[in-house]
Coordinates of C-alpha atoms in Angstrom, one line a residue:
Chain A
M1 CA 0.0 0.0 0.0
Q2 CA 1.5 3.3 -1.2
Y3 CA -1.0 5.8 0.1
Q4 CA -2.4 5.8 3.7
S5 CA -5.9 6.6 2.5
Q6 CA -6.2 3.4 0.5
S7 CA -6.8 1.7 3.8
V8 CA -10.5 2.6 3.7
A9 CA -10.8 -0.2 1.1
K10 CA -10.3 -2.7 3.9
L11 CA -13.7 -1.8 5.5
Y12 CA -15.4 -2.3 2.2
F13 CA -13.8 -5.6 1.5
I14 CA -14.6 -7.0 4.9
A15 CA -18.3 -6.0 4.6
A16 CA -18.3 -7.5 1.1
I17 CA -17.1 -10.9 2.3
G18 CA -19.6 -10.8 5.2
L19 CA -22.5 -10.1 3.0
F20 CA -21.2 -12.7 0.5
L21 CA -21.6 -15.3 3.3
G22 CA -25.2 -14.2 3.9
Q23 CA -25.9 -14.4 0.2
I24 CA -24.7 -18.0 0.0
L25 CA -26.5 -19.1 3.2
F26 CA -29.8 -17.9 1.7
G27 CA -28.8 -19.6 -1.6
T28 CA -28.7 -22.9 0.2
V29 CA -32.1 -22.1 1.7
I30 CA -33.8 -21.5 -1.6
G31 CA -32.0 -24.5 -3.1
A32 CA -33.6 -26.6 -0.4
Q33 CA -37.0 -25.0 -1.1
Y34 CA -36.7 -26.3 -4.6
I35 CA -36.5 -29.8 -3.2
W36 CA -38.7 -29.5 -0.1
G37 CA -41.4 -27.0 -1.1
D38 CA -42.5 -26.3 2.5
F39 CA -39.0 -25.8 3.9
L40 CA -39.2 -22.8 6.4
F41 CA -42.8 -22.0 5.1
P42 CA -44.5 -19.7 6.0
A43 CA -41.8 -18.1 8.1
I44 CA -39.4 -17.5 5.2
P45 CA -41.3 -17.9 1.9
F46 CA -39.3 -18.5 -1.3
N47 CA -39.7 -15.0 -2.6
V48 CA -38.3 -13.5 0.5
A49 CA -35.3 -15.8 0.7
R50 CA -34.6 -15.3 -3.0
M51 CA -34.8 -11.5 -2.6
V52 CA -32.3 -11.7 0.2
H53 CA -30.0 -13.9 -2.0
T54 CA -30.1 -11.7 -5.0
N55 CA -30.0 -8.3 -3.2
L56 CA -27.1 -9.4 -1.0
L57 CA -25.2 -10.3 -4.2
I58 CA -25.8 -6.9 -5.7
V59 CA -24.9 -5.1 -2.5
W60 CA -21.8 -7.0 -1.7
L61 CA -20.5 -6.6 -5.3
L62 CA -21.1 -2.9 -5.0
F63 CA -19.1 -2.9 -1.8
G64 CA -16.4 -4.8 -3.7
F65 CA -16.4 -2.3 -6.6
M66 CA -16.2 0.6 -4.2
G67 CA -13.5 -1.0 -2.1
A68 CA -11.6 -1.7 -5.3
A69 CA -12.0 1.9 -6.5
Y70 CA -10.8 3.3 -3.1
Y71 CA -7.7 1.1 -3.4
L72 CA -7.0 1.5 -7.1
I73 CA -7.8 5.2 -7.8
P74 CA -5.3 6.7 -5.3
E75 CA -2.6 4.3 -6.5
E76 CA -3.3 5.1 -10.1
S77 CA -3.6 8.8 -9.5
E78 CA -0.5 8.8 -7.3
T79 CA -2.2 10.9 -4.6
E80 CA -4.1 10.4 -1.4
L81 CA -7.9 10.0 -1.6
F82 CA -9.7 13.3 -1.7
S83 CA -11.6 12.6 1.5
P84 CA -11.1 9.3 3.5
M85 CA -13.6 10.6 6.1
L86 CA -16.4 10.8 3.5
A87 CA -15.5 7.3 2.3
I88 CA -15.8 6.0 5.9
L89 CA -19.0 7.9 6.5
M90 CA -20.6 6.5 3.3
F91 CA -19.4 3.0 4.2
W92 CA -21.4 3.1 7.4
I93 CA -24.5 4.7 5.8
F94 CA -24.5 2.1 3.0
L95 CA -23.9 -0.8 5.4
A96 CA -26.7 0.4 7.8
A97 CA -29.1 1.0 4.9
G98 CA -28.3 -2.4 3.4
A99 CA -28.6 -4.3 6.6
A100 CA -31.8 -2.6 7.5
T101 CA -33.3 -3.4 4.1
I102 CA -32.4 -7.1 4.3
L103 CA -33.7 -7.4 7.9
A104 CA -36.9 -5.7 6.8
Y105 CA -37.3 -8.3 4.0
L106 CA -37.0 -11.0 6.6
L107 CA -39.1 -9.5 9.5
V108 CA -41.9 -7.7 7.8
P109 CA -44.3 -8.9 5.1
Y110 CA -43.4 -7.3 1.8
A111 CA -46.7 -5.5 1.4
T112 CA -46.3 -4.0 4.9
L113 CA -42.8 -2.9 4.0
A114 CA -44.2 -1.2 0.9
E115 CA -46.8 0.6 3.0
I116 CA -44.5 1.8 5.8
T117 CA -41.9 3.0 3.4
M118 CA -44.6 4.9 1.5
N119 CA -44.0 3.2 -1.8
D120 CA -47.2 4.7 -3.2
L121 CA -45.5 8.2 -3.3
L122 CA -43.0 6.9 -5.9
P123 CA -43.7 3.2 -6.6
T124 CA -40.5 1.4 -7.5
M125 CA -40.8 -1.8 -5.4
G126 CA -41.9 -5.3 -6.4
R127 CA -39.7 -5.7 -9.5
E128 CA -37.0 -8.3 -9.8
F129 CA -33.7 -7.2 -8.3
L130 CA -35.1 -3.7 -7.7
E131 CA -37.2 -4.8 -4.7
Q132 CA -35.6 -2.3 -2.4
P133 CA -37.9 0.3 -0.8
T134 CA -37.8 3.6 -2.6
I135 CA -36.1 5.2 0.3
T136 CA -33.3 2.6 0.1
K137 CA -32.9 3.4 -3.6
I138 CA -32.6 7.1 -2.9
G139 CA -30.0 6.2 -0.3
I140 CA -28.1 4.2 -2.9
V141 CA -28.1 7.2 -5.2
V142 CA -26.8 9.5 -2.4
V143 CA -24.0 7.0 -1.5
A144 CA -23.1 6.6 -5.2
L145 CA -22.9 10.3 -5.8
S146 CA -20.7 10.9 -2.8
F147 CA -18.5 8.1 -3.8
L148 CA -18.2 9.4 -7.4
F149 CA -17.4 12.8 -6.1
N150 CA -14.7 11.4 -3.8
I151 CA -12.9 9.4 -6.4
G152 CA -13.5 12.0 -9.1
M153 CA -11.9 14.7 -7.0
T154 CA -9.0 12.3 -6.3
M155 CA -8.5 11.7 -10.0
L156 CA -8.6 15.5 -10.8
K157 CA -5.8 16.3 -8.5
G158 CA -3.6 13.4 -9.6
R159 CA -2.3 11.4 -12.6
K160 CA -5.0 10.3 -15.1
T161 CA -4.5 6.8 -16.4
V162 CA -6.5 4.7 -18.8
I163 CA -7.4 2.3 -15.9
S164 CA -8.7 5.0 -13.6
M165 CA -10.6 6.6 -16.5
I166 CA -12.3 3.4 -17.5
M167 CA -13.0 2.5 -13.8
F168 CA -14.6 5.9 -13.3
L169 CA -16.6 5.7 -16.5
G170 CA -17.9 2.3 -15.5
L171 CA -18.9 3.6 -12.1
V172 CA -20.6 6.7 -13.5
G173 CA -22.5 4.4 -15.9
L174 CA -23.5 2.3 -12.9
A175 CA -25.0 5.3 -11.1
V176 CA -26.6 6.8 -14.2
F177 CA -28.4 3.6 -15.3
F178 CA -29.5 2.9 -11.8
L179 CA -31.7 6.0 -12.1
F180 CA -33.9 4.0 -14.5
S181 CA -35.0 2.0 -11.4
F182 CA -37.2 5.0 -10.6
V183 CA -39.0 4.6 -13.9
N184 CA -42.1 2.4 -13.3
P185 CA -44.9 3.2 -15.7
H186 CA -48.4 1.7 -15.2
N187 CA -47.9 0.0 -18.5
L188 CA -46.2 -3.3 -17.6
I189 CA -44.6 -3.5 -21.1
E190 CA -43.0 -0.1 -20.8
D191 CA -42.0 -1.0 -17.2
K192 CA -40.2 -4.1 -18.4
F193 CA -38.6 -2.2 -21.3
W194 CA -36.9 0.3 -19.0
W195 CA -36.2 -2.2 -16.3
W196 CA -33.6 -3.7 -18.6
W197 CA -31.9 -0.3 -18.8
V198 CA -30.8 -1.0 -15.3
V199 CA -30.3 -4.7 -15.4
H200 CA -28.8 -5.3 -18.8
L201 CA -26.9 -2.1 -19.1
W202 CA -25.3 -2.9 -15.7
V203 CA -24.3 -6.5 -16.1
E204 CA -23.8 -6.7 -19.9
G205 CA -22.6 -3.1 -20.1
V206 CA -20.9 -0.7 -17.7
W207 CA -20.0 -3.4 -15.2
E208 CA -17.7 -4.9 -17.8
L209 CA -15.8 -1.7 -17.8
I210 CA -15.4 -1.9 -14.1
M211 CA -14.3 -5.6 -14.4
G212 CA -11.9 -4.7 -17.2
A213 CA -10.3 -1.9 -15.2
M214 CA -9.9 -4.1 -12.1
L215 CA -8.4 -7.0 -14.1
A216 CA -6.0 -4.6 -15.9
F217 CA -4.9 -3.2 -12.5
V218 CA -4.3 -6.6 -11.0
L219 CA -2.4 -7.8 -14.1
I220 CA -0.1 -4.7 -14.2
K221 CA 0.7 -5.2 -10.5
T222 CA 1.3 -8.9 -10.6
T223 CA 2.9 -9.5 -14.0
G224 CA 4.9 -6.3 -14.4
V225 CA 3.9 -6.2 -18.1
D226 CA 4.2 -2.8 -19.7
R227 CA 1.2 -0.6 -19.0
E228 CA 0.9 0.5 -22.6
I229 CA 0.3 -3.1 -23.7
I230 CA -2.3 -3.8 -21.1
E231 CA -4.1 -0.5 -21.7
K232 CA -4.4 -1.2 -25.4
W233 CA -5.9 -4.6 -24.7
L234 CA -8.3 -3.0 -22.2
Y235 CA -9.6 -0.5 -24.7
V236 CA -10.2 -3.2 -27.3
I237 CA -12.0 -5.5 -24.9
I238 CA -14.3 -2.9 -23.5
A239 CA -14.9 -1.6 -27.0
M240 CA -16.1 -5.0 -28.0
S241 CA -18.2 -5.4 -24.8
L242 CA -20.2 -2.3 -25.5
I243 CA -20.3 -2.6 -29.3
T244 CA -21.9 -6.1 -28.9
G245 CA -23.6 -5.5 -25.6
L246 CA -25.6 -2.3 -26.2
I247 CA -27.7 -3.7 -29.1
G248 CA -27.3 -7.1 -27.5
M249 CA -30.0 -5.8 -25.2
G250 CA -32.3 -6.9 -27.9
H251 CA -32.2 -10.5 -26.6
H252 CA -34.3 -9.4 -23.7
Y253 CA -36.9 -7.8 -26.0
Y254 CA -37.9 -11.0 -27.9
W255 CA -41.1 -11.9 -26.0
I256 CA -42.2 -9.1 -23.7
G257 CA -44.5 -7.3 -26.1
T258 CA -41.7 -5.4 -28.0
P259 CA -41.5 -5.6 -31.8
E260 CA -40.3 -8.7 -33.6
Y261 CA -37.3 -6.9 -35.2
W262 CA -35.5 -7.2 -31.8
Q263 CA -35.2 -10.9 -32.6
W264 CA -32.8 -10.1 -35.3
W265 CA -30.9 -7.3 -33.6
G266 CA -30.7 -9.3 -30.4
S267 CA -29.7 -12.5 -31.9
I268 CA -27.0 -11.1 -34.2
F269 CA -25.4 -8.7 -31.6
S270 CA -25.7 -10.9 -28.6
A271 CA -24.2 -13.8 -30.5
M272 CA -21.0 -11.6 -30.6
E273 CA -21.1 -10.9 -26.9
P274 CA -18.7 -13.9 -26.1
I275 CA -16.0 -12.2 -28.2
P276 CA -14.8 -9.7 -25.6
F277 CA -14.8 -12.5 -23.0
F278 CA -12.7 -14.7 -25.2
M279 CA -10.3 -11.9 -25.8
M280 CA -10.1 -11.5 -22.0
V281 CA -8.9 -15.1 -21.7
L282 CA -6.3 -14.6 -24.4
Y283 CA -5.1 -11.4 -22.9
T284 CA -4.9 -12.6 -19.3
F285 CA -2.9 -15.7 -20.2
N286 CA -0.7 -13.7 -22.6
M287 CA 0.1 -11.2 -19.9
V288 CA 0.9 -14.0 -17.4
N289 CA 3.2 -15.7 -20.0
Q290 CA 5.0 -12.4 -20.7
R291 CA 5.3 -11.6 -17.0
R292 CA 8.5 -9.7 -16.1
R293 CA 8.4 -10.5 -12.4
E294 CA 7.5 -13.3 -10.1
H295 CA 5.0 -11.7 -7.8
P296 CA 4.8 -13.6 -4.5
N297 CA 1.0 -13.3 -4.4
K298 CA 0.3 -16.4 -6.5
V299 CA -3.3 -16.7 -5.5
A300 CA -4.2 -13.3 -6.8
L301 CA -3.0 -14.3 -10.2
L302 CA -5.0 -17.5 -9.9
W303 CA -8.2 -15.5 -9.3
A304 CA -7.4 -13.2 -12.2
Q305 CA -6.9 -16.1 -14.6
G306 CA -10.0 -17.8 -13.1
T307 CA -12.2 -14.8 -13.6
A308 CA -11.2 -14.6 -17.3
V309 CA -12.0 -18.3 -17.9
M310 CA -15.1 -18.5 -15.9
A311 CA -16.5 -15.2 -17.2
F312 CA -16.0 -16.6 -20.7
L313 CA -17.7 -19.8 -19.9
G314 CA -20.6 -18.3 -17.8
A315 CA -21.3 -15.1 -19.6
G316 CA -19.9 -16.0 -23.0
V317 CA -20.7 -19.7 -23.6
W318 CA -23.7 -20.1 -21.3
G319 CA -25.1 -16.8 -22.6
F320 CA -24.7 -17.9 -26.2
I321 CA -26.4 -21.3 -25.8
H322 CA -29.8 -19.6 -25.2
T323 CA -29.4 -16.2 -26.8
L324 CA -30.5 -16.9 -30.4
A325 CA -34.2 -16.1 -30.7
P326 CA -35.4 -19.5 -32.0
V327 CA -33.6 -21.2 -29.1
N328 CA -34.7 -18.6 -26.6
Y329 CA -38.3 -19.1 -27.6
Y330 CA -38.1 -22.4 -25.7
T331 CA -35.6 -21.7 -23.0
H332 CA -36.9 -18.2 -21.9
G333 CA -37.6 -18.1 -18.2
T334 CA -36.5 -21.7 -17.5
Q335 CA -33.7 -23.2 -15.4
V336 CA -31.4 -22.6 -18.4
T337 CA -31.6 -18.9 -17.6
A338 CA -30.8 -19.7 -13.9
A339 CA -27.8 -21.8 -14.9
H340 CA -26.4 -18.9 -17.0
G341 CA -27.1 -16.4 -14.3
H342 CA -25.2 -18.3 -11.7
M343 CA -22.0 -18.9 -13.6
A344 CA -22.0 -15.5 -15.3
F345 CA -22.2 -13.6 -12.1
Y346 CA -19.7 -15.8 -10.3
G347 CA -17.2 -15.8 -13.2
A348 CA -17.4 -12.2 -14.2
Y349 CA -18.1 -10.3 -11.0
V350 CA -17.6 -12.4 -7.9
M351 CA -14.2 -13.6 -9.1
I352 CA -12.9 -10.2 -10.2
V353 CA -13.8 -8.8 -6.8
L354 CA -12.1 -11.7 -5.1
A355 CA -9.1 -11.2 -7.3
M356 CA -8.9 -7.6 -6.3
I357 CA -9.3 -8.5 -2.6
S358 CA -6.8 -11.2 -2.9
Y359 CA -4.2 -8.8 -4.3
A360 CA -5.0 -5.8 -2.1
M361 CA -5.9 -7.3 1.2
P362 CA -2.3 -8.5 2.1
L363 CA -1.0 -5.1 1.2
L364 CA -3.7 -3.5 3.3
R365 CA -2.6 -5.7 6.2
G366 CA 1.0 -4.6 5.8
R367 CA 2.6 -7.4 3.6
V368 CA 3.3 -8.0 0.0
A369 CA 1.6 -11.4 0.0
N370 CA 0.2 -13.8 2.5
S371 CA 2.3 -16.7 3.8
N372 CA 2.5 -19.7 1.5
K373 CA 0.3 -21.6 3.9
A374 CA -2.5 -19.0 3.8
Q375 CA -2.2 -18.9 0.0
V376 CA -2.6 -22.7 -0.3
V377 CA -5.8 -22.5 1.8
E378 CA -7.1 -19.7 -0.4
M379 CA -6.3 -21.8 -3.5
W380 CA -8.3 -24.6 -2.0
S381 CA -11.2 -22.2 -1.6
F382 CA -10.8 -21.1 -5.2
W383 CA -11.1 -24.6 -6.5
L384 CA -13.9 -25.6 -4.1
M385 CA -16.1 -22.6 -5.1
T386 CA -15.2 -22.7 -8.8
I387 CA -15.8 -26.4 -9.2
A388 CA -19.0 -26.3 -7.1
M389 CA -20.2 -23.5 -9.4
V390 CA -19.4 -25.5 -12.5
F391 CA -21.6 -28.3 -11.1
I392 CA -24.4 -26.0 -10.0
T393 CA -24.4 -24.7 -13.6
L394 CA -24.4 -28.2 -15.1
F395 CA -27.2 -29.5 -12.9
L396 CA -29.3 -26.4 -13.5
T397 CA -28.7 -26.8 -17.3
A398 CA -29.7 -30.4 -17.2
A399 CA -32.8 -29.4 -15.2
G400 CA -33.5 -26.7 -17.8
V401 CA -33.1 -28.9 -20.8
L402 CA -35.5 -31.5 -19.3
Q403 CA -37.9 -28.7 -18.3
V404 CA -38.0 -27.4 -21.9
W405 CA -38.4 -30.9 -23.2
L406 CA -41.4 -31.8 -21.0
Q407 CA -43.1 -28.5 -20.8
R408 CA -42.4 -26.7 -24.1
Y409 CA -40.7 -28.6 -26.9
T410 CA -43.3 -31.3 -27.2
D411 CA -46.8 -32.0 -28.6
A412 CA -48.1 -33.0 -25.2
P413 CA -46.9 -30.3 -22.8
M414 CA -47.0 -31.1 -19.0
G415 CA -47.9 -28.5 -16.4
F416 CA -45.3 -26.5 -14.7
M417 CA -45.6 -28.2 -11.3
A418 CA -45.7 -31.7 -12.7
V419 CA -42.5 -30.9 -14.6
Q420 CA -40.8 -29.5 -11.5
D421 CA -41.4 -32.9 -9.7
K422 CA -39.5 -34.6 -12.5
L423 CA -36.5 -32.3 -12.0
E424 CA -36.1 -33.1 -8.3
I425 CA -32.9 -35.2 -8.8
F426 CA -31.2 -32.3 -10.4
Y427 CA -32.3 -29.9 -7.7
M428 CA -31.0 -32.3 -5.1
M429 CA -27.5 -32.5 -6.8
R430 CA -27.5 -28.7 -7.2
E431 CA -28.1 -28.3 -3.5
I432 CA -25.2 -30.6 -2.7
A433 CA -23.0 -28.5 -5.0
G434 CA -24.3 -25.4 -3.3
I435 CA -23.3 -26.8 0.1
I436 CA -19.8 -27.5 -1.3
F437 CA -19.7 -23.9 -2.5
L438 CA -20.6 -22.8 1.1
I439 CA -17.7 -25.0 2.4
G440 CA -15.4 -23.3 -0.2
L441 CA -16.5 -19.9 1.0
G442 CA -15.9 -21.0 4.6
T443 CA -12.4 -22.1 3.6
Y444 CA -11.9 -18.7 1.9
I445 CA -12.8 -16.8 5.1
Y446 CA -10.6 -19.1 7.1
S447 CA -7.6 -18.3 4.8
F448 CA -7.6 -14.8 6.3
F449 CA -6.8 -16.2 9.7
V450 CA -4.0 -18.6 8.6
G451 CA -0.7 -17.2 9.9
G452 CA 2.6 -18.6 8.9
E453 CA 5.8 -17.1 7.6
E454 CA 5.3 -13.9 5.7
E455 CA 6.5 -13.6 2.2
A456 CA 8.7 -10.6 2.3
T457 CA 10.1 -10.6 -1.3
A458 CA 8.5 -8.3 -3.7
Chain B
M1 CA -0.9 -6.8 -30.8
S2 CA 1.5 -5.2 -33.3
E3 CA 2.8 -1.7 -33.4
V4 CA 0.6 -0.9 -36.4
F5 CA -2.4 -1.0 -34.1
T6 CA -1.8 1.8 -31.6
K7 CA -3.4 2.5 -28.2
T8 CA -4.9 5.7 -29.7
M9 CA -6.7 3.6 -32.4
A10 CA -8.0 1.3 -29.7
R11 CA -9.3 4.2 -27.7
N12 CA -11.0 5.7 -30.7
I13 CA -12.7 2.4 -31.5
F14 CA -14.0 2.3 -27.9
Y15 CA -15.3 5.9 -27.8
G16 CA -16.5 5.9 -31.4
G17 CA -18.1 2.4 -31.3
T18 CA -19.8 3.1 -27.9
T19 CA -21.2 6.4 -29.1
F20 CA -22.4 4.9 -32.4
F21 CA -24.1 1.9 -30.9
F22 CA -25.6 3.9 -28.1
L23 CA -27.2 6.2 -30.6
L24 CA -28.5 3.2 -32.5
L25 CA -30.0 1.8 -29.3
L26 CA -31.7 5.2 -28.8
A27 CA -33.1 5.1 -32.3
L28 CA -34.5 1.6 -31.9
T29 CA -35.9 2.6 -28.6
F30 CA -37.8 5.6 -30.1
D31 CA -39.1 3.3 -32.8
T32 CA -40.2 0.7 -30.2
M33 CA -42.0 3.3 -28.2
S34 CA -43.9 4.4 -31.3
V35 CA -45.2 1.0 -32.2
L36 CA -45.8 -0.4 -28.7
P37 CA -49.4 1.0 -28.4
E38 CA -50.5 -1.4 -31.1
R39 CA -49.0 -4.3 -29.3
D40 CA -49.7 -3.7 -25.7
H41 CA -53.3 -2.4 -26.1
R42 CA -52.8 0.3 -23.6
E43 CA -56.3 1.6 -24.3
N44 CA -57.4 -1.3 -22.1
I45 CA -55.3 -0.2 -19.1
T46 CA -58.1 0.7 -16.7
D47 CA -57.8 2.0 -13.1
Q48 CA -58.5 -1.6 -12.1
V49 CA -55.5 -2.9 -14.2
I50 CA -53.3 -0.2 -12.7
L51 CA -54.4 -1.3 -9.2
G52 CA -53.8 -4.8 -10.2
K53 CA -50.2 -4.0 -11.1
K54 CA -49.8 -2.3 -7.7
V55 CA -51.1 -5.4 -5.9
W56 CA -48.7 -7.5 -8.1
E57 CA -45.7 -5.4 -7.0
D58 CA -46.7 -4.8 -3.4
N59 CA -46.8 -8.6 -2.8
N60 CA -43.6 -9.4 -4.7
C61 CA -45.3 -11.9 -7.0
I62 CA -42.2 -11.8 -9.2
G63 CA -40.2 -13.3 -6.4
C64 CA -41.7 -16.8 -7.3
H65 CA -43.4 -16.4 -10.7
T66 CA -42.3 -15.4 -14.1
L67 CA -44.4 -12.9 -16.0
L68 CA -43.7 -13.0 -19.7
G69 CA -40.8 -15.2 -18.8
E70 CA -39.1 -12.8 -16.4
G71 CA -38.9 -13.2 -12.7
A72 CA -38.2 -16.3 -10.5
Y73 CA -38.5 -19.8 -11.8
F74 CA -40.1 -21.3 -8.7
A75 CA -43.8 -21.0 -9.7
P76 CA -45.7 -21.1 -12.9
E77 CA -45.6 -18.5 -15.7
L78 CA -48.5 -16.0 -15.3
G79 CA -48.4 -14.1 -18.6
N80 CA -50.9 -16.6 -20.0
V81 CA -52.6 -17.8 -16.8
Y82 CA -55.8 -16.1 -17.8
T83 CA -56.1 -18.3 -20.9
R84 CA -54.8 -21.4 -19.0
F85 CA -57.5 -20.9 -16.4
G86 CA -60.2 -21.0 -19.2
N87 CA -60.4 -17.2 -19.8
S88 CA -61.7 -16.7 -16.3
T89 CA -60.8 -14.0 -13.9
D90 CA -63.0 -15.8 -11.3
A91 CA -60.7 -18.9 -11.5
I92 CA -57.7 -16.7 -10.8
K93 CA -59.4 -15.0 -7.9
G94 CA -60.5 -18.4 -6.5
F95 CA -57.0 -19.8 -6.7
I96 CA -55.4 -16.9 -4.9
M97 CA -58.1 -16.9 -2.2
S98 CA -57.9 -20.7 -1.5
R99 CA -54.2 -20.9 -0.6
P100 CA -53.8 -22.5 2.9
K101 CA -52.2 -20.2 5.5
D102 CA -49.7 -22.8 6.6
G103 CA -48.9 -24.2 3.2
I104 CA -49.1 -27.8 2.0
P105 CA -46.9 -30.4 3.7
G106 CA -43.9 -31.3 1.6
R107 CA -44.9 -29.1 -1.3
R108 CA -44.5 -25.7 -2.7
S109 CA -47.5 -23.5 -1.9
M110 CA -48.4 -19.9 -2.6
P111 CA -48.7 -17.8 0.6
Q112 CA -52.1 -16.6 1.7
F113 CA -52.0 -12.9 1.0
N114 CA -55.4 -12.0 2.5
L115 CA -56.3 -9.7 -0.4
S116 CA -59.6 -7.8 -0.4
D117 CA -62.1 -8.6 -3.1
E118 CA -61.2 -5.3 -4.8
E119 CA -57.5 -6.3 -4.9
L120 CA -58.3 -9.8 -6.1
S121 CA -60.4 -8.5 -9.0
A122 CA -57.7 -6.0 -9.8
V123 CA -54.9 -8.5 -10.0
A124 CA -57.0 -10.8 -12.1
E125 CA -57.8 -8.0 -14.5
F126 CA -54.1 -7.1 -14.6
L127 CA -53.3 -10.7 -15.6
K128 CA -56.1 -10.7 -18.2
W129 CA -54.7 -7.5 -19.8
T130 CA -51.2 -9.0 -19.7
S131 CA -52.4 -12.1 -21.5
E132 CA -53.7 -10.0 -24.4
V133 CA -50.3 -8.3 -25.1
N134 CA -48.8 -9.3 -28.5
T135 CA -45.7 -11.3 -27.3
A136 CA -44.7 -12.7 -30.7
N137 CA -46.5 -15.9 -29.9
W138 CA -44.7 -16.6 -26.7
P139 CA -45.1 -18.8 -24.6
P140 CA -45.0 -21.8 -26.9
N141 CA -48.0 -23.5 -25.4
I142 CA -50.7 -23.1 -22.8
Q143 CA -48.5 -24.5 -20.0
G144 CA -46.3 -21.4 -20.1

């Protein structure tokens, strides 16, 4: 750590990991509810547990992105953070608002929550991933603006690099497109149309800029490859991400009342969305092969390579298999979608945040890298979580294919619930994989408490 | 990448490409907005349908169901539930009303939301309106 104020990142990373654990615990709850339908009913109905699972994911990734920015921006800008105090204050506000929202989901019926938070004044609740009370959404905007102000001011007074510019652009985009969460017309079709301006333009748009910047930063630091080379790759990759991804939005507009021409635009452009992810794999492995130093933090590099590969598989390959309109006609809204969602989020966004934490956390704790012993434990957690996620994805894909076969791609379609009964074996195996993922996460958390000889060499 | 292809060129492709395709997205959005009225039959969005959407949102129905294929995959698709239930809003109301408070042992069950008759009618009308949207012939069959 070169600048004292980078230490605020540590708070954000610790909160991110804590909320990650909560996310996975609730993941195992909803996984169980897929097998035993009455599990925890009516105390924690499926919709509540799922909302906790998905909202915690979003919140902890945001903590991860903010922590990454607070670490990376001062170092890139070669100056102290504009206001560490503001960063700490916003941390506590965001954590308190996030925790209060999650607790409210669990303790109060959702309709009551909508009532007491006066949702009718500006109705934004009750839409997938945007379930937060309007007051929480306003809080997110305030936190995001203060955060952007803080890192923006830091960049202004220091060196401007491609990495910091792309990171900033991605984060500005994140804040801007979140504003569409306040758009909720009475017309469901218009509501759905603009809803994707948050969801798609986040995960298949501006978040890829954030991911690209974080990956480039970790690669520069751990491989010692010339910045010029890495920055050129970064530009090309994010150019391809947005060139394919902006019109790729069309793949969400096939069947929700929007015109049929989206089937062409969406199919053609989203079929190209794997390209930037494939380039990311080439680039990451190229940079590692051309490395000019042996960084003692081996596990950070493992996460960096892992995120490239898993993002390509999850977002690229698993996205492609159901993105063409004639295929999506049958797979839309089935377990195939769930399979893709799991691996894409893990590969692209969970792993990049963990790569960043893995690189930065030892430095924040006053060492170049963790002891060999601690790194080995963390590598175990990498493989446990990653392999578990591969199996979760495979089992959900199998469930999805069978679901399509029985319910949709047939002359004698079975009813939804009858089909679900037939999928039980896959849900069972998915749950086992989920528990292994939880064990992997436990191993990951444990790795922070493994001592051993410090690696002193840089 | 070779020296012929410079970082400046890469940067220009990024900014130029992003701007171009964002403008294309805006153009397609304007066109979509202009043709949507013929497809969503917004003339049929009554106060009751509006209330129905509010009931739908206030009870987080999307947390279990899909609606036009979007949402959670735990419970049946509801975009065409009106036709699946024999073009009957009463059947929809009856189903929602009849959910046991403590669930069904060993099985998935919809919670009992204790909706008023006005709310029940509204959510049924909302689902009826949704079933009449032109969705390019999706879902593939009545089972959703």
